[in-house]
CSV table of C-alpha atoms in Angstrom, one decimal:
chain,number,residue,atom,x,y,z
A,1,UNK,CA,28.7,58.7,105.2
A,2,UNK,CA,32.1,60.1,103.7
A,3,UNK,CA,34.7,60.8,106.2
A,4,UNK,CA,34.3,64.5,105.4
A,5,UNK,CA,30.9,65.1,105.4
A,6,UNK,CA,31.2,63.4,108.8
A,7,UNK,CA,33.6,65.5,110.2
A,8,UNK,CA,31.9,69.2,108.8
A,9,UNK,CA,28.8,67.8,110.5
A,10,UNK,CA,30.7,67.0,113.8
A,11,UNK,CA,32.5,70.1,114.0
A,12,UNK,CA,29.0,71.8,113.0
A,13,UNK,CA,27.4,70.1,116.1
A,14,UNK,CA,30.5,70.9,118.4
A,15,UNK,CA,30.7,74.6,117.8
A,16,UNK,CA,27.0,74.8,118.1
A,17,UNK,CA,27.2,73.2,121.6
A,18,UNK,CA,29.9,75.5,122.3
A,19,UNK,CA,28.2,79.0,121.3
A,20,UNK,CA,25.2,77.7,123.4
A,21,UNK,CA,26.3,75.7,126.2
A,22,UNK,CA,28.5,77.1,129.0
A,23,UNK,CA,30.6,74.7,129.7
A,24,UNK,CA,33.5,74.7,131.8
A,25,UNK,CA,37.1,74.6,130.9
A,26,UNK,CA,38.6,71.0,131.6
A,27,UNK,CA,41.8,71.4,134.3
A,28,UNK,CA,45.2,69.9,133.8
A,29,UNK,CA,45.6,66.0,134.9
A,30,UNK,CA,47.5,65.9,137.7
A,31,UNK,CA,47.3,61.7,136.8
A,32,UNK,CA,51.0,60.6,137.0
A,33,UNK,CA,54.1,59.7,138.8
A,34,UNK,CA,55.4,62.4,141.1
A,35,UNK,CA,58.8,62.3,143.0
A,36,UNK,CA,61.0,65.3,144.8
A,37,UNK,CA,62.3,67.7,142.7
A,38,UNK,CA,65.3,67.3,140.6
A,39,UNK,CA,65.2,63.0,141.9
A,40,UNK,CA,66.8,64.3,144.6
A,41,UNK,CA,65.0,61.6,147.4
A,42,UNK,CA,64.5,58.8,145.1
A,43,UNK,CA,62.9,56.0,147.1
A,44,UNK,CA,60.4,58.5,148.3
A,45,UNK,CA,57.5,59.3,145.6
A,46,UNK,CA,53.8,59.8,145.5
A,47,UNK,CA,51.1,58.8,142.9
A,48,UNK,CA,48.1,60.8,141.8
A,49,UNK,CA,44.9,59.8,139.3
A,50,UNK,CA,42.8,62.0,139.1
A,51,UNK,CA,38.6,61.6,138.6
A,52,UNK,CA,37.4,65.1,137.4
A,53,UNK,CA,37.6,67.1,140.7
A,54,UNK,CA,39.2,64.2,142.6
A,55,UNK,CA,43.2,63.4,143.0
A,56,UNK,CA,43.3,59.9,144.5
A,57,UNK,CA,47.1,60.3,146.0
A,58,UNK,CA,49.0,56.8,147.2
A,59,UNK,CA,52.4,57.8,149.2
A,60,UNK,CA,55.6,55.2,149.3
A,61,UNK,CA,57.2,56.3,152.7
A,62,UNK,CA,58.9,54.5,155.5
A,63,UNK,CA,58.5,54.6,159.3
A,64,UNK,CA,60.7,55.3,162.3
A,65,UNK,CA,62.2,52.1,161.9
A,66,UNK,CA,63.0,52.9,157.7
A,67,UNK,CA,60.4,49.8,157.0
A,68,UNK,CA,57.5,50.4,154.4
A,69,UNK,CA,54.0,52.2,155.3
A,70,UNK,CA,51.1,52.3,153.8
A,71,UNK,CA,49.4,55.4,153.4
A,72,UNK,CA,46.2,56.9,151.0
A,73,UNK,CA,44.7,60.0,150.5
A,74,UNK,CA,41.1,61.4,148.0
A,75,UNK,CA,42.1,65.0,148.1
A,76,UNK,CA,39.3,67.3,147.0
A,77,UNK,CA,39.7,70.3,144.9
A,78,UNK,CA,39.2,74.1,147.0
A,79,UNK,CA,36.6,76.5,145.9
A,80,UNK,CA,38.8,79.1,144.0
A,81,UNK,CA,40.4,75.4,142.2
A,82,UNK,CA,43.8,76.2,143.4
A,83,UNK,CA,44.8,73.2,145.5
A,84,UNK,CA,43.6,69.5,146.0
A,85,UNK,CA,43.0,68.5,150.4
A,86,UNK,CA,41.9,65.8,151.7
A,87,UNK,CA,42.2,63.1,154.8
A,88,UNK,CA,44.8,60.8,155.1
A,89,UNK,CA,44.7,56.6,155.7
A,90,UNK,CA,47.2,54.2,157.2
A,91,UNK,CA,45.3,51.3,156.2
A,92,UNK,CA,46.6,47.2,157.0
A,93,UNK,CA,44.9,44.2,156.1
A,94,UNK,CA,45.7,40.8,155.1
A,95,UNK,CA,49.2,39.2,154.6
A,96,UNK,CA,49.3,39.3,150.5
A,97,UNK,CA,50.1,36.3,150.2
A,98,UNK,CA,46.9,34.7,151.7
A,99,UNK,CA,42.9,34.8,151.4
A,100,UNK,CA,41.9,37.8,152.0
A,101,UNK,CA,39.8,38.4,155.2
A,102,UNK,CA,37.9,41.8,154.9
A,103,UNK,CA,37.5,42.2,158.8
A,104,UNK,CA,41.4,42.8,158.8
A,105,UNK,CA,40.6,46.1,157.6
A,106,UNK,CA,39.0,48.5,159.8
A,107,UNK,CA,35.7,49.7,159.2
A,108,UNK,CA,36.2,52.6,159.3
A,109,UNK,CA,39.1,53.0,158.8
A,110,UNK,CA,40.5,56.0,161.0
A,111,UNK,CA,42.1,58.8,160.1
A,112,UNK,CA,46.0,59.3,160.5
A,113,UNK,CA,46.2,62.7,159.4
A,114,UNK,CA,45.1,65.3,156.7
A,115,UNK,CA,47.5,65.9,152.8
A,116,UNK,CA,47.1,68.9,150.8
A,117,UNK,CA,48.5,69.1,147.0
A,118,UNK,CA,49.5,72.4,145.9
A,119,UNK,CA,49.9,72.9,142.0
A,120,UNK,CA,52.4,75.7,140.9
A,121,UNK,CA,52.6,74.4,137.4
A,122,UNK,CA,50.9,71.6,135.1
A,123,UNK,CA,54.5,69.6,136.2
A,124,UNK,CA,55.1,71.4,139.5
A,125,UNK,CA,53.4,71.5,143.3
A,126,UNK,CA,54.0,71.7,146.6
A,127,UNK,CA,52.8,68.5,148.6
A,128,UNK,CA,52.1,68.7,152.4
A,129,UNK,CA,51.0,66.0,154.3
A,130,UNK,CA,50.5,65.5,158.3
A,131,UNK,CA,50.9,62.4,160.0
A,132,UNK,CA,49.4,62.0,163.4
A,133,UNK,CA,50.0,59.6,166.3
A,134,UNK,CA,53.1,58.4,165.1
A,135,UNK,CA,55.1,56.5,168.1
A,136,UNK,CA,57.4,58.0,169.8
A,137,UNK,CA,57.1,61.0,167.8
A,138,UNK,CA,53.5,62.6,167.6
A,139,UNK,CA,52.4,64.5,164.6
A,140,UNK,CA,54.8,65.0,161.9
A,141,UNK,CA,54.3,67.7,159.3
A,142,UNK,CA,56.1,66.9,156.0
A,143,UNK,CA,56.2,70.0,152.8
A,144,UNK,CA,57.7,68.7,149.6
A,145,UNK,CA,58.2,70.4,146.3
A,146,UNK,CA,57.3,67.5,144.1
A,147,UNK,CA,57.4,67.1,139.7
A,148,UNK,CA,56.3,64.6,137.0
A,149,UNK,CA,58.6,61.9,137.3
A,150,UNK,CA,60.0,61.0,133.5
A,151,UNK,CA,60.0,56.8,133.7
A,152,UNK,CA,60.0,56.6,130.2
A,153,UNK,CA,60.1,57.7,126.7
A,154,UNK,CA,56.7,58.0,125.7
A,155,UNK,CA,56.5,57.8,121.3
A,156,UNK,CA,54.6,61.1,119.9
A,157,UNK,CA,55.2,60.6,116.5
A,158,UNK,CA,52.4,59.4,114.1
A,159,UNK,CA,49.9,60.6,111.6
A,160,UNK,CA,46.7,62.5,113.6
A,161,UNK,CA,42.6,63.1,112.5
A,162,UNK,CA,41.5,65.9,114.4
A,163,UNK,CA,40.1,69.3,115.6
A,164,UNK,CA,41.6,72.5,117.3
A,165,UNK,CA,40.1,75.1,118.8
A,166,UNK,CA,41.9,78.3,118.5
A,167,UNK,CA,40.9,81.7,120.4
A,168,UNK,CA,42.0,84.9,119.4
A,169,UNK,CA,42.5,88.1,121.6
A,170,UNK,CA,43.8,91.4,121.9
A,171,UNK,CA,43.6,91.9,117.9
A,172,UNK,CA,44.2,95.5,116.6
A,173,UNK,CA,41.1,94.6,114.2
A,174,UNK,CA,39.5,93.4,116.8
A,175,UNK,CA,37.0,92.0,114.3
A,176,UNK,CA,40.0,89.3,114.2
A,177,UNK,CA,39.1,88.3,118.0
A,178,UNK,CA,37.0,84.9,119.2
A,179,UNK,CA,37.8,81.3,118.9
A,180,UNK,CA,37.1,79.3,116.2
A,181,UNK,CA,36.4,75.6,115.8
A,182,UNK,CA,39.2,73.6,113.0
A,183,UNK,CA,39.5,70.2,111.2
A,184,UNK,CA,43.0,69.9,111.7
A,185,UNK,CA,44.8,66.9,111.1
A,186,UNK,CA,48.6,66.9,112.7
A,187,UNK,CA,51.6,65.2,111.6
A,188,UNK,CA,54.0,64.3,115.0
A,189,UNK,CA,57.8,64.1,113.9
A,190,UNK,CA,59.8,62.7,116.8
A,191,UNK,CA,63.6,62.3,116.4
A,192,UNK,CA,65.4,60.7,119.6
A,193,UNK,CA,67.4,63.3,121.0
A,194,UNK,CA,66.4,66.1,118.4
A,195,UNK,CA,63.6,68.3,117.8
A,196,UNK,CA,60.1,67.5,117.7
A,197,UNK,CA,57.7,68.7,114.9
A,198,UNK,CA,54.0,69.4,114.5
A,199,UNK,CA,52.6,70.0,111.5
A,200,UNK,CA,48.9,71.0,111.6
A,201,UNK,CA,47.1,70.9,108.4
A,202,UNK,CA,44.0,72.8,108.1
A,203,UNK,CA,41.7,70.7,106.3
A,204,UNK,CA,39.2,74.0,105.2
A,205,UNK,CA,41.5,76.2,103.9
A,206,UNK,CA,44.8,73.8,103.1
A,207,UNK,CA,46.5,76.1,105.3
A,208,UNK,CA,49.6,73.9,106.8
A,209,UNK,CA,51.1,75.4,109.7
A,210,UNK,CA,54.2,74.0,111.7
A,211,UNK,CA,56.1,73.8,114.8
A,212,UNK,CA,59.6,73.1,115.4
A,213,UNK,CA,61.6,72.7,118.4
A,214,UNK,CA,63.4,70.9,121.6
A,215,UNK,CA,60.9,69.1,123.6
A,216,UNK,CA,60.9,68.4,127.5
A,217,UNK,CA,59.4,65.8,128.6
A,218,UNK,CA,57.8,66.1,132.5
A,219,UNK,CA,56.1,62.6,133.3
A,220,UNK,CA,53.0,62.2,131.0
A,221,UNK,CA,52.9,65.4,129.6
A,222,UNK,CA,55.6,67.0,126.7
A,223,UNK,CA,56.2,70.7,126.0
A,224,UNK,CA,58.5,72.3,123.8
A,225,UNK,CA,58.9,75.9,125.5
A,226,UNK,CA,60.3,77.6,122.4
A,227,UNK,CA,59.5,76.1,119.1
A,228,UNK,CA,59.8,77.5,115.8
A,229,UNK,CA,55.9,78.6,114.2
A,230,UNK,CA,55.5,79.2,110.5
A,231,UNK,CA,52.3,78.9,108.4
A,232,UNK,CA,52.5,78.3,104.7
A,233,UNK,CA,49.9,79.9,102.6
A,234,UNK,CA,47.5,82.8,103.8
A,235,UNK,CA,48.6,84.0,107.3
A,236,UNK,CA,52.3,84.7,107.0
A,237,UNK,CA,52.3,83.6,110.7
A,238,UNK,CA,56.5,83.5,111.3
A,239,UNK,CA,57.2,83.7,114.9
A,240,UNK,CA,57.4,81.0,118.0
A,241,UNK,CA,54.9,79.3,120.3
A,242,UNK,CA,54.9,77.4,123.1
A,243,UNK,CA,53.4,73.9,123.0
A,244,UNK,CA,52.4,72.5,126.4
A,245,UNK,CA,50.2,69.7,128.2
A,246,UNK,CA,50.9,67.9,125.2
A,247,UNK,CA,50.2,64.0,125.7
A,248,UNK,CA,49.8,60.7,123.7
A,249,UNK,CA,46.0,59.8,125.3
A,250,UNK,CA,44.9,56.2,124.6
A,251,UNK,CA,43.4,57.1,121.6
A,252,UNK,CA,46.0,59.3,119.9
A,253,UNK,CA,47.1,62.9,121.1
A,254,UNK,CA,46.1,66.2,122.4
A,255,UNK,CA,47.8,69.0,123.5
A,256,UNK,CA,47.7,73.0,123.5
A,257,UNK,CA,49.9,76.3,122.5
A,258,UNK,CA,50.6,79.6,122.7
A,259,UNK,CA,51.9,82.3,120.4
A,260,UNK,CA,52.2,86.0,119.7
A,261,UNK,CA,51.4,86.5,116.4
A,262,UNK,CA,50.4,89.1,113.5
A,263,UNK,CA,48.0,92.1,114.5
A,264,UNK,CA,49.2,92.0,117.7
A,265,UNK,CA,47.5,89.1,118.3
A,266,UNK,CA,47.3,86.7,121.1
A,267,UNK,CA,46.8,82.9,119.8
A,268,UNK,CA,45.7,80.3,122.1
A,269,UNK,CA,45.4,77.0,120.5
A,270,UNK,CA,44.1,73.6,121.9
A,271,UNK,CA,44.4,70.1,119.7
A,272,UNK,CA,43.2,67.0,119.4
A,273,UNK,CA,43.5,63.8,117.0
A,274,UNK,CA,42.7,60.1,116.7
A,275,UNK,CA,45.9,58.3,115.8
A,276,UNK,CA,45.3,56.9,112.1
């Protein structure tokens, strides 16, 4: 089948199944490496991955006597979806370098406390965690503000076969309102140390439309908090977005925005493409 004819029916199929189905909206990743905000207790850091409603958190922290413990926590996500809690494990077992003898591990293994991850932003959150039983001490509440740590570079730039969805609201014609299902395919410039640029190009209507601007990059995830947003042929968009929760995915690259654009209108886009 030609590779149009099997995207129009794919996007026909997905927009069905989104008129008809109410499904719910997919929350950020909190997947990544988190550390105190700013760096500013490097040696100290947490790591989340995340299964749907799940964040599976591992802590590198130290004793009373500054030497390395282990601890683990599956923090569930609250009713309202606002925060991630859960029980937390000091768990020992076997010397690594060894055979490994499963009734070194307890079974069950006890609690040592309770953790509770906090989200203020996609990049952002407050971590609190309580220790119990610790010698010579007790219980031990710690309360960190905690970000995306950057380790490295991560490469945006490539050539992108995709959808977007974009929504519409608050439309003086409000005839103009609702969200609409795209073949976009997107064009990732990346320049090290300079702007990055998205150009999105609208397969139906050859409508290209780009973004321009400084990128900041928080972990996993890029956003470019004031870019530049001009479209080319039939909208006479000229204003600036945001781009946020935008990530290179094992596949290729997804992302979203936001803009203000013409008719009063509120744009809220969301992208995705295959890496060609």
């Amino acid at each position: 089948m030609p590779l149009a004819h099997l995207r129009s029916l794919l996007a026909a199929v997905a927009l069905a199944l989104a008129c008809t189905l109410a499904l719910p909206a997919r929350a950020t990743d909190y997947t990544d490496i988190w550390w105190t905000a700013g760096g500013a207790e490097s040696g100290w850091g947490v790591n989340f991955v995340q299964n749907e409603d799940v964040v599976f958190a591992t802590f590198y922290v130290y004793d009373t006597s500054k030497q390395p413990t282990w601890y683990s926590s599956p923090m569930y996500v609250n009713a309202s979806g606002t925060s991630y809690s859960g029980t937390l494990y000091a768990t020992t077992g076997s010397f690594f370098g060894g055979p490994w003898n499963p009734g070194d591990v307890p079974n069950p293994v006890p609690p040592a406390g309770t953790a509770t991850f906090t989200p203020t932003s996609t990049t952002t959150g407050t971590l609190t965690y309580i220790v119990n039983n610790v010698p010579g001490v007790g219980s031990v509440p710690v309360t960190k503000n905690i970000e995306r740590s950057t380790f490295r570079t991560i490469i945006l730039g490539g050539n992108y076969a995709g959808t977007g969805l974009v929504t519409l609201s608050g439309c003086a014609n409000t005839s103009s309102n609702g969200t609409t299902l795209y073949d976009i395919d997107t064009t990732v410039t990346q320049t090290a140390g300079g702007p990055l640029r998205f150009d999105f190009a609208y397969i139906a209507g050859s409508e290209v439309c780009t973004m321009t601007g400084t990128p900041v990059q928080e972990g996993q995830l890029y956003r470019v908090p004031s870019a530049s947003y001009s479209c080319t042929v039939t909208t006479g968009i000229n204003t600036t977005a945001t781009l946020y929760e935008v990530k290179a995915t094992a596949l290729g690259i997804e992302g979203r925005w936001t803009a203000k654009i013409n008719g009063g209108c509120q744009e809220d886009g969301r992208f995705t493409g295959l890496l060609q």
